[in-house]
Coordinates of N, CA, C and O in Angstrom, one line a residue:
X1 N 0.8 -1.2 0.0 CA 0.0 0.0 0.0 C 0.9 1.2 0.0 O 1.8 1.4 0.8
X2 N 0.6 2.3 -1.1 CA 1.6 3.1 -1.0 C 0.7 4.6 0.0 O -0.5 4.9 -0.1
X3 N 1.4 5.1 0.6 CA 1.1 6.2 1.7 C 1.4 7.4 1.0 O 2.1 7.3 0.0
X4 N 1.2 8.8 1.4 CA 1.5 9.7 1.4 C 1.4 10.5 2.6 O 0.7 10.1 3.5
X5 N 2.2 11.7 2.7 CA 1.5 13.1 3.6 C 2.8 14.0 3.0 O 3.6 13.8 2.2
X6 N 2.5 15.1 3.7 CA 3.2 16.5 3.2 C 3.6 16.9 4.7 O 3.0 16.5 5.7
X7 N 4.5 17.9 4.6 CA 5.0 18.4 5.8 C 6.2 19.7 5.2 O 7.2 19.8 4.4
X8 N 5.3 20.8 6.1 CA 6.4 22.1 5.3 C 7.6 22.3 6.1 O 7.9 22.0 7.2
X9 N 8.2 22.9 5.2 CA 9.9 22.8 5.2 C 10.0 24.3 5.0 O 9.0 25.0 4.9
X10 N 11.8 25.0 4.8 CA 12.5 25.8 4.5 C 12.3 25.6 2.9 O 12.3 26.6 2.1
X11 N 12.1 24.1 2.6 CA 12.0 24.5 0.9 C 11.1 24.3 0.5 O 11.3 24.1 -0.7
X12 N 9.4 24.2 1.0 CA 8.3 24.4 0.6 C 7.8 23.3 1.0 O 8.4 22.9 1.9
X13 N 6.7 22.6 0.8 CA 5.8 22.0 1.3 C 6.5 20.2 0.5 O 6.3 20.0 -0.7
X14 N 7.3 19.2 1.5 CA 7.7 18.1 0.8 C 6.7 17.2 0.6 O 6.0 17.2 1.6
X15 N 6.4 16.3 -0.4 CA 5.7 15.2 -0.3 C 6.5 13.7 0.2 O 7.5 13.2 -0.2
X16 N 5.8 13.2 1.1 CA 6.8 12.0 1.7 C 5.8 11.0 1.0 O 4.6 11.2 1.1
X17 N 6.3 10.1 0.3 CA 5.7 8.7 -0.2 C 6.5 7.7 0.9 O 7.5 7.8 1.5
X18 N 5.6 6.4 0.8 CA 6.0 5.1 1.6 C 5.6 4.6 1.3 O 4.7 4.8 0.5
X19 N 5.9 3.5 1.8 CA 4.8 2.0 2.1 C 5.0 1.5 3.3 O 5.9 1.8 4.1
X20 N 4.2 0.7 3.4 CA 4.2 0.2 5.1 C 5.1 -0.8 4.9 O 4.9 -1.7 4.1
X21 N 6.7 -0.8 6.0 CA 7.0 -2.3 6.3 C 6.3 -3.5 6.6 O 5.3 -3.4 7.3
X22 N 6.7 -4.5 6.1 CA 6.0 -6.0 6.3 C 6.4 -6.8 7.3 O 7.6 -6.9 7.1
X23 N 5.9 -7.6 8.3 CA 6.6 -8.1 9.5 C 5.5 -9.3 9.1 O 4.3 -9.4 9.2
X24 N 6.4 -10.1 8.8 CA 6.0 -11.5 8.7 C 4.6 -11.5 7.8 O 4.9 -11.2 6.6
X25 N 3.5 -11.6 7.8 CA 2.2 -11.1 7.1 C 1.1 -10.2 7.5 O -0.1 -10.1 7.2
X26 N 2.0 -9.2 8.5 CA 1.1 -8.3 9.3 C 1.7 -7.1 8.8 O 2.7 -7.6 8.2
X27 N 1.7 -6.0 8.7 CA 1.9 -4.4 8.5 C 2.6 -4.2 9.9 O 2.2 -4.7 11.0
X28 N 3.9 -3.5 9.8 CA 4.2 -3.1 11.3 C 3.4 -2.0 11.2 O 2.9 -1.4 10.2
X29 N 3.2 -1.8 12.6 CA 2.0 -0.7 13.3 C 3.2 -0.2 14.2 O 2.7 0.6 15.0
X30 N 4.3 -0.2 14.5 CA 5.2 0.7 15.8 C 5.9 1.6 14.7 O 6.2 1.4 13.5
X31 N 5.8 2.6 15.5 CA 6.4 4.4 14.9 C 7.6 3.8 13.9 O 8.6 3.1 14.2
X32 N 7.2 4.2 12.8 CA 8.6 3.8 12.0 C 8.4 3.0 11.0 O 9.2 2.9 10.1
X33 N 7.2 2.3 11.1 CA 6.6 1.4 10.0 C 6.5 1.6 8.7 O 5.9 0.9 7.9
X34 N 7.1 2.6 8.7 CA 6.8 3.1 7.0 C 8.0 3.6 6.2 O 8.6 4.6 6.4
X35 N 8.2 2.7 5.3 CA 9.7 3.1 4.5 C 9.3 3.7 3.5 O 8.4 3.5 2.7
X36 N 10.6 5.0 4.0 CA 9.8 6.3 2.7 C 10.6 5.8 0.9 O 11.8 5.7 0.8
X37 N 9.9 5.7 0.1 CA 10.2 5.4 -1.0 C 10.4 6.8 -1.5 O 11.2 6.9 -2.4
X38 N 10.0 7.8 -1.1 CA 10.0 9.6 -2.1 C 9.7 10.4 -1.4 O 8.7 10.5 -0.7
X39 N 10.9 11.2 -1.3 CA 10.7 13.0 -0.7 C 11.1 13.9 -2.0 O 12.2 14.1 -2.5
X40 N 9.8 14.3 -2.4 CA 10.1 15.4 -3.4 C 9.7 16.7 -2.9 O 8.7 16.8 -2.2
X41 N 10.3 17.5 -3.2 CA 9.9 19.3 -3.2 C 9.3 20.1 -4.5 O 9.6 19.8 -5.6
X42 N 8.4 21.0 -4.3 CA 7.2 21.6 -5.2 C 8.3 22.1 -6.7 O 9.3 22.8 -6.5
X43 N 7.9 21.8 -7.8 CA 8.3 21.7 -9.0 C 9.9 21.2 -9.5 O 10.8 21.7 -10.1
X44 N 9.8 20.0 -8.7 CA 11.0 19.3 -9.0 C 11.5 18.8 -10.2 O 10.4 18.4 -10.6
X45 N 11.9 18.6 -10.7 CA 12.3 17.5 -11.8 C 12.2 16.2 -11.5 O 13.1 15.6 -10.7
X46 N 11.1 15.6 -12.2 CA 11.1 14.0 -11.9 C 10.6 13.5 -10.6 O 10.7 12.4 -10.1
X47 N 9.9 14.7 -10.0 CA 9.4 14.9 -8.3 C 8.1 13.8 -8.3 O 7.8 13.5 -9.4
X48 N 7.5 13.3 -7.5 CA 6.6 12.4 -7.2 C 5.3 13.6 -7.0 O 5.3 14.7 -6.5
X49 N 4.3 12.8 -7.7 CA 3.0 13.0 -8.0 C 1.7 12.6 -7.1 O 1.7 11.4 -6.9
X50 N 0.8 13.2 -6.7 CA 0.3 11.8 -6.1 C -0.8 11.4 -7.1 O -1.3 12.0 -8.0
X51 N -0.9 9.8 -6.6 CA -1.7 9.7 -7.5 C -3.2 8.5 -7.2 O -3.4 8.2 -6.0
X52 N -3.9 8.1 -8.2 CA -5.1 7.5 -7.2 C -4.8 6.4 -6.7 O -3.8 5.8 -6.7
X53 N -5.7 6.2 -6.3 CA -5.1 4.8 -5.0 C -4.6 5.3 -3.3 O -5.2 5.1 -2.2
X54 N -3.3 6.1 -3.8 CA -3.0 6.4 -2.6 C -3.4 6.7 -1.4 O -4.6 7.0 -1.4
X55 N -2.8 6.8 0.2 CA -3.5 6.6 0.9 C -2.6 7.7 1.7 O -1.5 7.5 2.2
X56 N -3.5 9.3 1.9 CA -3.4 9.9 2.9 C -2.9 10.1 4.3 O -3.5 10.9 4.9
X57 N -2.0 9.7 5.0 CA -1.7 8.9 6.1 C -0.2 9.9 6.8 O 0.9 9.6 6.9
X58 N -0.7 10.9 7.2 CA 0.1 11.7 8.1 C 1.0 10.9 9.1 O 2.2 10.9 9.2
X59 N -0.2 10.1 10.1 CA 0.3 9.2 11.3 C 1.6 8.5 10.9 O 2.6 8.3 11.6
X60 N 1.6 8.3 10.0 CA 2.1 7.0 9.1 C 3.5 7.6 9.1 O 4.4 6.8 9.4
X61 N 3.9 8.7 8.9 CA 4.9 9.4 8.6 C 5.8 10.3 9.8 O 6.8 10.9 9.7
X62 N 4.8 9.9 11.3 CA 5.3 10.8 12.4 C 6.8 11.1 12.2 O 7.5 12.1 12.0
X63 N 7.5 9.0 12.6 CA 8.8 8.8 13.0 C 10.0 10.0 12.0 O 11.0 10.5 12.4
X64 N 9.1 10.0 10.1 CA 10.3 10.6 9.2 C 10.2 11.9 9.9 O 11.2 12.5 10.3
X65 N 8.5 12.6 10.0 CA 8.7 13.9 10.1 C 9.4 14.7 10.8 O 9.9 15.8 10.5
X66 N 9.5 14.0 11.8 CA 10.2 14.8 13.4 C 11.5 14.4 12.8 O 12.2 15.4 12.5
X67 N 12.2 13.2 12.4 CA 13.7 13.7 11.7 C 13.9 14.7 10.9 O 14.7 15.5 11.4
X68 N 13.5 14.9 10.0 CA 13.3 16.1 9.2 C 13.3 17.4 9.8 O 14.1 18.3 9.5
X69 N 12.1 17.6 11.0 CA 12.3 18.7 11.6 C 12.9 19.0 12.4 O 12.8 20.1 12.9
X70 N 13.8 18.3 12.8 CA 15.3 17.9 13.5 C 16.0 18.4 12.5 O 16.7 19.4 12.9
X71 N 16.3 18.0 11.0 CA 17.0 17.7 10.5 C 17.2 19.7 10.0 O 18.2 20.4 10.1
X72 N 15.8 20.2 9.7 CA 16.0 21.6 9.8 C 15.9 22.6 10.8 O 15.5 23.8 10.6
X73 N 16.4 22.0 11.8 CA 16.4 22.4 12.8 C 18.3 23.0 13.5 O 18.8 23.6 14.4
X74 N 18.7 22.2 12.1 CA 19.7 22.3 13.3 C 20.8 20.7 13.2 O 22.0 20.5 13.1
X75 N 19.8 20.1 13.4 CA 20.7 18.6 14.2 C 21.6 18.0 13.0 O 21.3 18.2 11.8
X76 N 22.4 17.5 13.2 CA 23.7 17.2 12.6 C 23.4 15.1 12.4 O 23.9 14.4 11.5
X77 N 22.5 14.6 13.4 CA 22.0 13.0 13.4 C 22.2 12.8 11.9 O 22.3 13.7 11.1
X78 N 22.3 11.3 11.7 CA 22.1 11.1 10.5 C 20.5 10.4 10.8 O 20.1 10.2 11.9
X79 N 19.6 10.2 9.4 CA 18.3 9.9 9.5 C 18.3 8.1 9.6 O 18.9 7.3 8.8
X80 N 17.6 7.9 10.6 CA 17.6 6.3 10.6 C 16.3 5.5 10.2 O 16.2 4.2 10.2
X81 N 15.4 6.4 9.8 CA 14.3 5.3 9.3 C 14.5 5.2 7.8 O 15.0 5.9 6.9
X82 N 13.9 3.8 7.8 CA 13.7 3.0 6.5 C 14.0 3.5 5.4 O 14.6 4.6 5.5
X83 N 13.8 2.9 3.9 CA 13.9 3.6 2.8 C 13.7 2.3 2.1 O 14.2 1.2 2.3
X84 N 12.7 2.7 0.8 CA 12.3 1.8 -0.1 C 13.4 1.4 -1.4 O 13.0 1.9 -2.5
X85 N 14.6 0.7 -1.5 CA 15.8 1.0 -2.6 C 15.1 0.6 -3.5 O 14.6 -0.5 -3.7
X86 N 15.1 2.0 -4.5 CA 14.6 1.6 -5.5 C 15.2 2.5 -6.4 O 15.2 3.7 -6.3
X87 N 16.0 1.4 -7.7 CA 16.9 2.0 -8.7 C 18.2 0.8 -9.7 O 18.0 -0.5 -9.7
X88 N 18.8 1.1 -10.1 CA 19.6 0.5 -11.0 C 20.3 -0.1 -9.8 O 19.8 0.2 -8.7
X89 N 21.5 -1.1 -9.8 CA 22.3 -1.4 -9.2 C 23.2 -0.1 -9.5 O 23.5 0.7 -8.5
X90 N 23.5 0.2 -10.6 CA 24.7 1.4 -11.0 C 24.3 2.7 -9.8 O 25.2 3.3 -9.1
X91 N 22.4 3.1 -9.9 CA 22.0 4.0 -8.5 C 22.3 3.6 -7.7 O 22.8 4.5 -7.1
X92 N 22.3 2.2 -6.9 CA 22.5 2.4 -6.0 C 23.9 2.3 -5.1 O 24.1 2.5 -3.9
X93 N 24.4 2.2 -6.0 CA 25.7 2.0 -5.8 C 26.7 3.9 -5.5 O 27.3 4.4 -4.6
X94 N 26.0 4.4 -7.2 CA 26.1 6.0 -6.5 C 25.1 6.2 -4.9 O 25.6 6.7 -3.9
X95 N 24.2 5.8 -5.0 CA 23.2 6.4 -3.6 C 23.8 6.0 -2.8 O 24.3 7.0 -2.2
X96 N 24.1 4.9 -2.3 CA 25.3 4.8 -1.4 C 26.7 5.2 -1.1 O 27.2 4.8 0.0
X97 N 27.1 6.0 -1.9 CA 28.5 7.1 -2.2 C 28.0 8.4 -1.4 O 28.7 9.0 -0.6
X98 N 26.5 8.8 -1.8 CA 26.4 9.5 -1.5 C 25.5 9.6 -0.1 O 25.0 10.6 0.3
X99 N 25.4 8.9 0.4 CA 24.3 8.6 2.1 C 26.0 8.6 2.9 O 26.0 9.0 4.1
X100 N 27.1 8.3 2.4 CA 28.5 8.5 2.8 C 29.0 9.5 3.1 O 30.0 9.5 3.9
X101 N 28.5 10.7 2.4 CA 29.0 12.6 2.7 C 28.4 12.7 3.6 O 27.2 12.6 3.8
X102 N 30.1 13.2 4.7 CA 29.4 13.6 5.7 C 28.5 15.2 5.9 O 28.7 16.0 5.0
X103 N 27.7 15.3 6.7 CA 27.2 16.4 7.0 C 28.1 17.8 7.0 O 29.1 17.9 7.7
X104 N 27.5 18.7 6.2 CA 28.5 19.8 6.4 C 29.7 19.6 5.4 O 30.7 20.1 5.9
X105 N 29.9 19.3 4.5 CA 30.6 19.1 3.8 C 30.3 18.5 2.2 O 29.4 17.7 2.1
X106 N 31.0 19.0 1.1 CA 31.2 18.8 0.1 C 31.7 17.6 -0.6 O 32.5 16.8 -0.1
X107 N 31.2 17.7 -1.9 CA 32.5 16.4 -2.3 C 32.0 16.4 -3.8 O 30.9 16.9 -3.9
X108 N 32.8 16.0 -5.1 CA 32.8 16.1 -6.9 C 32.3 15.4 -7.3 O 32.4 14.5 -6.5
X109 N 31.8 15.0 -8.1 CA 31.3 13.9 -9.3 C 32.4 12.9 -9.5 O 32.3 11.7 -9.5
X110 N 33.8 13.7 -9.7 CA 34.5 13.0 -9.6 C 35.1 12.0 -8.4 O 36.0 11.1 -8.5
X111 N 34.5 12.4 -7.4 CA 35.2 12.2 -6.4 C 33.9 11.0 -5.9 O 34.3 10.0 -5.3
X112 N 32.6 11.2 -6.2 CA 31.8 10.3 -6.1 C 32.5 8.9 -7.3 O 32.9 7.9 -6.8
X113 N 32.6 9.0 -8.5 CA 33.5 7.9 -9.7 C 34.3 6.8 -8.9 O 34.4 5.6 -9.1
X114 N 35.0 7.7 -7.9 CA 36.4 7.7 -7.5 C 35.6 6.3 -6.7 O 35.8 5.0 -6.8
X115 N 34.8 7.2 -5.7 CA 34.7 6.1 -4.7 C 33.6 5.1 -4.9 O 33.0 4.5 -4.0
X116 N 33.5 5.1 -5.9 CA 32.4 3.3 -6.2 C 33.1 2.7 -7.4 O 32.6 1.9 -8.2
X117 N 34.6 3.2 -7.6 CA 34.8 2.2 -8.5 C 34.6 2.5 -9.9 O 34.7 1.5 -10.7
X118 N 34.4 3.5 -10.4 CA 33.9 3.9 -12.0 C 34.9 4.9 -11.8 O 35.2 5.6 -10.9
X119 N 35.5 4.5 -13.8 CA 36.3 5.2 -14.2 C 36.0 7.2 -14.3 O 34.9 7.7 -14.3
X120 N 37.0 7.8 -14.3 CA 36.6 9.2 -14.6 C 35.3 9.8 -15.5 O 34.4 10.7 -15.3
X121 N 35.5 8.7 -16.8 CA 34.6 9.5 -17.7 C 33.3 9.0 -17.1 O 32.4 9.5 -17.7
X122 N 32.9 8.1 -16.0 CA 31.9 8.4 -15.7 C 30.6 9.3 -15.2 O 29.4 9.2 -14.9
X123 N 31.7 10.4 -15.4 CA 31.3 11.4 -14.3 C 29.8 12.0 -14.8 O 29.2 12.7 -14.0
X124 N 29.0 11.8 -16.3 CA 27.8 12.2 -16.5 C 26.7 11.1 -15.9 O 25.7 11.1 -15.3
X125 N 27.6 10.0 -16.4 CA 26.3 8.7 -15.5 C 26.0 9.0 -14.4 O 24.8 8.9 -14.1
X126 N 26.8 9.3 -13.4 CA 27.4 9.3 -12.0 C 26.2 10.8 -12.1 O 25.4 10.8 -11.1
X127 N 26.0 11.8 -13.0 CA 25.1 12.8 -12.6 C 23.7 12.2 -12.6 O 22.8 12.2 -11.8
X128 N 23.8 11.7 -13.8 CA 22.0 11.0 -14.2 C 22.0 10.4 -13.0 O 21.0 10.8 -12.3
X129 N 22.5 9.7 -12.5 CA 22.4 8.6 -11.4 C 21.3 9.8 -9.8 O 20.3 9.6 -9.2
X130 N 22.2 10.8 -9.7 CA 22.3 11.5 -8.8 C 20.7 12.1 -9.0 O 19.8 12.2 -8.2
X131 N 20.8 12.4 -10.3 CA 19.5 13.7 -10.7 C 18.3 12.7 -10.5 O 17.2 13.2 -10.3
X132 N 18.4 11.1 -10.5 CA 17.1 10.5 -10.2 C 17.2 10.1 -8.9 O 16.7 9.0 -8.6
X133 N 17.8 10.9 -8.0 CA 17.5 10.4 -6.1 C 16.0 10.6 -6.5 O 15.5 11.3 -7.3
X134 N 15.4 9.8 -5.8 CA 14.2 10.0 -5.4 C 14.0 10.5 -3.9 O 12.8 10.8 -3.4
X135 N 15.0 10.6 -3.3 CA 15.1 11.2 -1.9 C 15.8 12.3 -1.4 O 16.8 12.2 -0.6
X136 N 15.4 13.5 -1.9 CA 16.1 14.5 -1.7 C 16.4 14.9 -0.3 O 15.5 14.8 0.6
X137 N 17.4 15.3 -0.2 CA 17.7 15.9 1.8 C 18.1 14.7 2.5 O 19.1 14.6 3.3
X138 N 17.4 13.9 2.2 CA 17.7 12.4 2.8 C 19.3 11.8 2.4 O 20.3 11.7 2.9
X139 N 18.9 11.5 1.4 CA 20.1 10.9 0.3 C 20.6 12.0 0.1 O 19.8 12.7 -0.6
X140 N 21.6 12.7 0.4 CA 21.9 13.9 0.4 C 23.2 14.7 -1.0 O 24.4 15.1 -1.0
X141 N 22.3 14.5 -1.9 CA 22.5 14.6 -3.5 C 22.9 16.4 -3.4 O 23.7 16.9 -4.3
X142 N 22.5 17.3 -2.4 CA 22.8 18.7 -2.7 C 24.0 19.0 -2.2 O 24.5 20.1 -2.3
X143 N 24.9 17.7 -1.5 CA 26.5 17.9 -1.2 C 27.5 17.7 -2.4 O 28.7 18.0 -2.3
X144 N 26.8 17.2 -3.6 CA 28.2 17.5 -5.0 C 27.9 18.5 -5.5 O 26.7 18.9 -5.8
X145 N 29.0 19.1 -5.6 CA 29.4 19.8 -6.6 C 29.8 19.8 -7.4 O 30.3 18.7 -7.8
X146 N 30.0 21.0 -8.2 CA 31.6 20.6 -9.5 C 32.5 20.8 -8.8 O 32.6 21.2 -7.6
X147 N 33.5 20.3 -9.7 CA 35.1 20.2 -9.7 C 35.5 21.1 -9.1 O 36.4 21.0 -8.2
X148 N 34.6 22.7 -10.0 CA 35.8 24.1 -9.6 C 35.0 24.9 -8.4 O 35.2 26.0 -7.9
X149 N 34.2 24.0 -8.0 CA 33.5 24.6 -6.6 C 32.3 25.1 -6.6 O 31.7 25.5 -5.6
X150 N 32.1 25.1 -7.6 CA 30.7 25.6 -8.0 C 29.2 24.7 -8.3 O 29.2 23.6 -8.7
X151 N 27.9 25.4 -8.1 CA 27.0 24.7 -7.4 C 26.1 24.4 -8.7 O 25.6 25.1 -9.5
X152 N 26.3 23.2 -8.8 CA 26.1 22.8 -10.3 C 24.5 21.2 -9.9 O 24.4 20.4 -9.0
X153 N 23.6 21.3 -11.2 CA 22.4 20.3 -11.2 C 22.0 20.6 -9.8 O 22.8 21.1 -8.9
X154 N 20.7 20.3 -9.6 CA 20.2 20.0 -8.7 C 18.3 19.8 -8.6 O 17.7 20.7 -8.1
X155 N 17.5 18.5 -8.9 CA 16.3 18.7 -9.3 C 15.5 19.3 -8.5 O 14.6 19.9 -9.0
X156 N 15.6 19.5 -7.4 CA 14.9 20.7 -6.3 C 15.2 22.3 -7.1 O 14.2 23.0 -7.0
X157 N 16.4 22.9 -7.7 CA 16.7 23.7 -8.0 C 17.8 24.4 -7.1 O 17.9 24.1 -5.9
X158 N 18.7 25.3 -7.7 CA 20.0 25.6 -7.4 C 19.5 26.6 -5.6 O 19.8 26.3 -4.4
X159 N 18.9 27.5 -6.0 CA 18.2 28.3 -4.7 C 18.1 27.3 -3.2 O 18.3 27.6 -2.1
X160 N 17.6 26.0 -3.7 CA 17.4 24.7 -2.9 C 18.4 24.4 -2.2 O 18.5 24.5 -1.0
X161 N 19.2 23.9 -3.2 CA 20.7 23.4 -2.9 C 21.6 24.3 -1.9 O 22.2 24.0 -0.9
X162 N 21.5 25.8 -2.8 CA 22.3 26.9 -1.7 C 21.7 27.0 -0.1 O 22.5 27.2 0.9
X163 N 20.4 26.8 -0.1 CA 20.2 26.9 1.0 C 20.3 25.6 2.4 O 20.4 25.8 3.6
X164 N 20.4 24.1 1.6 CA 20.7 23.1 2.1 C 21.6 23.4 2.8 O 21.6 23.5 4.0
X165 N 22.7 23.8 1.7 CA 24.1 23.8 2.2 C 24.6 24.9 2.8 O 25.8 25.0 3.0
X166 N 23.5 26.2 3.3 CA 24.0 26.7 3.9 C 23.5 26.6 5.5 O 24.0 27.1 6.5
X167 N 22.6 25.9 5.3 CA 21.8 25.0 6.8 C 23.0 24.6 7.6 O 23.4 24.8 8.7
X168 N 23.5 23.6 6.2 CA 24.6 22.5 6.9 C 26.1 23.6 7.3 O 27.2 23.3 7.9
X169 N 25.8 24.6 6.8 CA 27.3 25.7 7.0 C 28.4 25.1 6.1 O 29.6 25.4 6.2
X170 N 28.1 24.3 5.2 CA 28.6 23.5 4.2 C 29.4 24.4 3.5 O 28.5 25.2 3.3
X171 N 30.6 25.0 2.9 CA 30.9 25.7 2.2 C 31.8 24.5 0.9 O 32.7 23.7 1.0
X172 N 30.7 25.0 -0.2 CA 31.1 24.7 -1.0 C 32.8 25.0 -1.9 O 33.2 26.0 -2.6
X173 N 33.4 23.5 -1.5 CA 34.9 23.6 -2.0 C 34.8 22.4 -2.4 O 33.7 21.9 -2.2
X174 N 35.7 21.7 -3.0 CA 36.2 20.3 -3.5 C 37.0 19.6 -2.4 O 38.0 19.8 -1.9
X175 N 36.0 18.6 -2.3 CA 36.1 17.8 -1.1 C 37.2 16.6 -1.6 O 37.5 15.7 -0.8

C-alpha cells in the first residue's frame, strides 16, 4: 500500500511517499513502520505525484517527520528510518557514495567515480544517477558539486541546494 502526507519545510511544502513495512504477514503498526520510498519538493524535476489509489496517512509518517524537523532544525544525526531501494544497481551503488558525505561538507562527481569504483569518464552517468534520487535531503545529493567549486544540477533547483548547504554551514569547496 503506497502512503502519502506533506510536511512544510524551508524548501516548501515536501511530499513524503512510503509504504508500510512487512513483518511476517502483518503491516508493522510501531512508529517507524513506513519506508519512505519519495521526498520530493514543489516543481521538481522527476518529483513524485500523487496519484489514485494512494492513501493519505500523516500518522504513518510521524517517525520521518520529526527527523526532518530535527533535520532543519539544526541537528547534525544522520536519519535512521527506512527507505524503499529503489533503482539500478549502478543508482544504487552511487546512492550509497552519496548517504557517505558527511554532513556539512562537500564532495565532486568526480570524487563520487572515484569512490564506487567507475572510471573518470563516468562522471555524467554518475550525474543521471544522482538527478534520479528520489530522496532528496535524505540521500543527500545537494553535497556534489563541481570540480571548480561551483553549485552545479540540482532537481529541487540551485536556490534549494544553496540553502541546504548553507543549513549545513557546508561551504562549498572540493572535497
Amino acid at each position: 500500500m503506497t502512503l502519502y502526507a506533506t510536511l512544510d519545510s524551508p524548501l516548501g511544502e515536501l511530499l513524503l511517499v512510503g509504504e508500510l513495512l512487512l513483518v511476517g504477514e502483518r503491516a508493522a503498526t510501531a512508529p517507524g513502520g513506513t519506508a519512505l520510498a519519495s521526498l520530493s519538493v514543489p516543481d521538481q524535476k522527476r518529483g513524485a505525484v500523487v496519484q489514485e489509489g494512494w492513501t493519505h496517512d500523516p500518522a504513518a509518517f510521524a517517525g520521518i517527520a520529526r527527523q526532518l524537523r530535527a533535520y532543519f532544525d539544526g541537528a547534525q544525526d544522520p536519519f535512521t528510518f527506512a527507505a524503499v531501494p529503489r533503482g539500478t544497481d549502478f543508482q544504487q551503488r552511487v546512492w550509497a557514495a552519496l548517504e557517505a558525505i558527511p554532513y556539512g561538507t562537500t564532495t565532486t562527481y568526480g570524487a563520487i567515480a572515484a569512490a564506487i569504483g567507475a572510471p573518470r569518464g563516468a562522471v555524467r552517468a554518475i550525474g543521471t544517477a544522482i538527478g534520479a534520487n528520489p530522496l532528496l535531503v535524505v540521500r543527500p545529493c545537494h553535497r556534489v558539486i563541481g570540480a571548480d567549486g561551483s553549485l552545479t544540477g540540482y532537481a529541487g533547483g540551485l536556490e534549494r541546494k544553496r540553502l541546504l548547504l548553507g543549513l549545513e554551514r557546508a561551504v562549498p569547496d572540493a572535497a
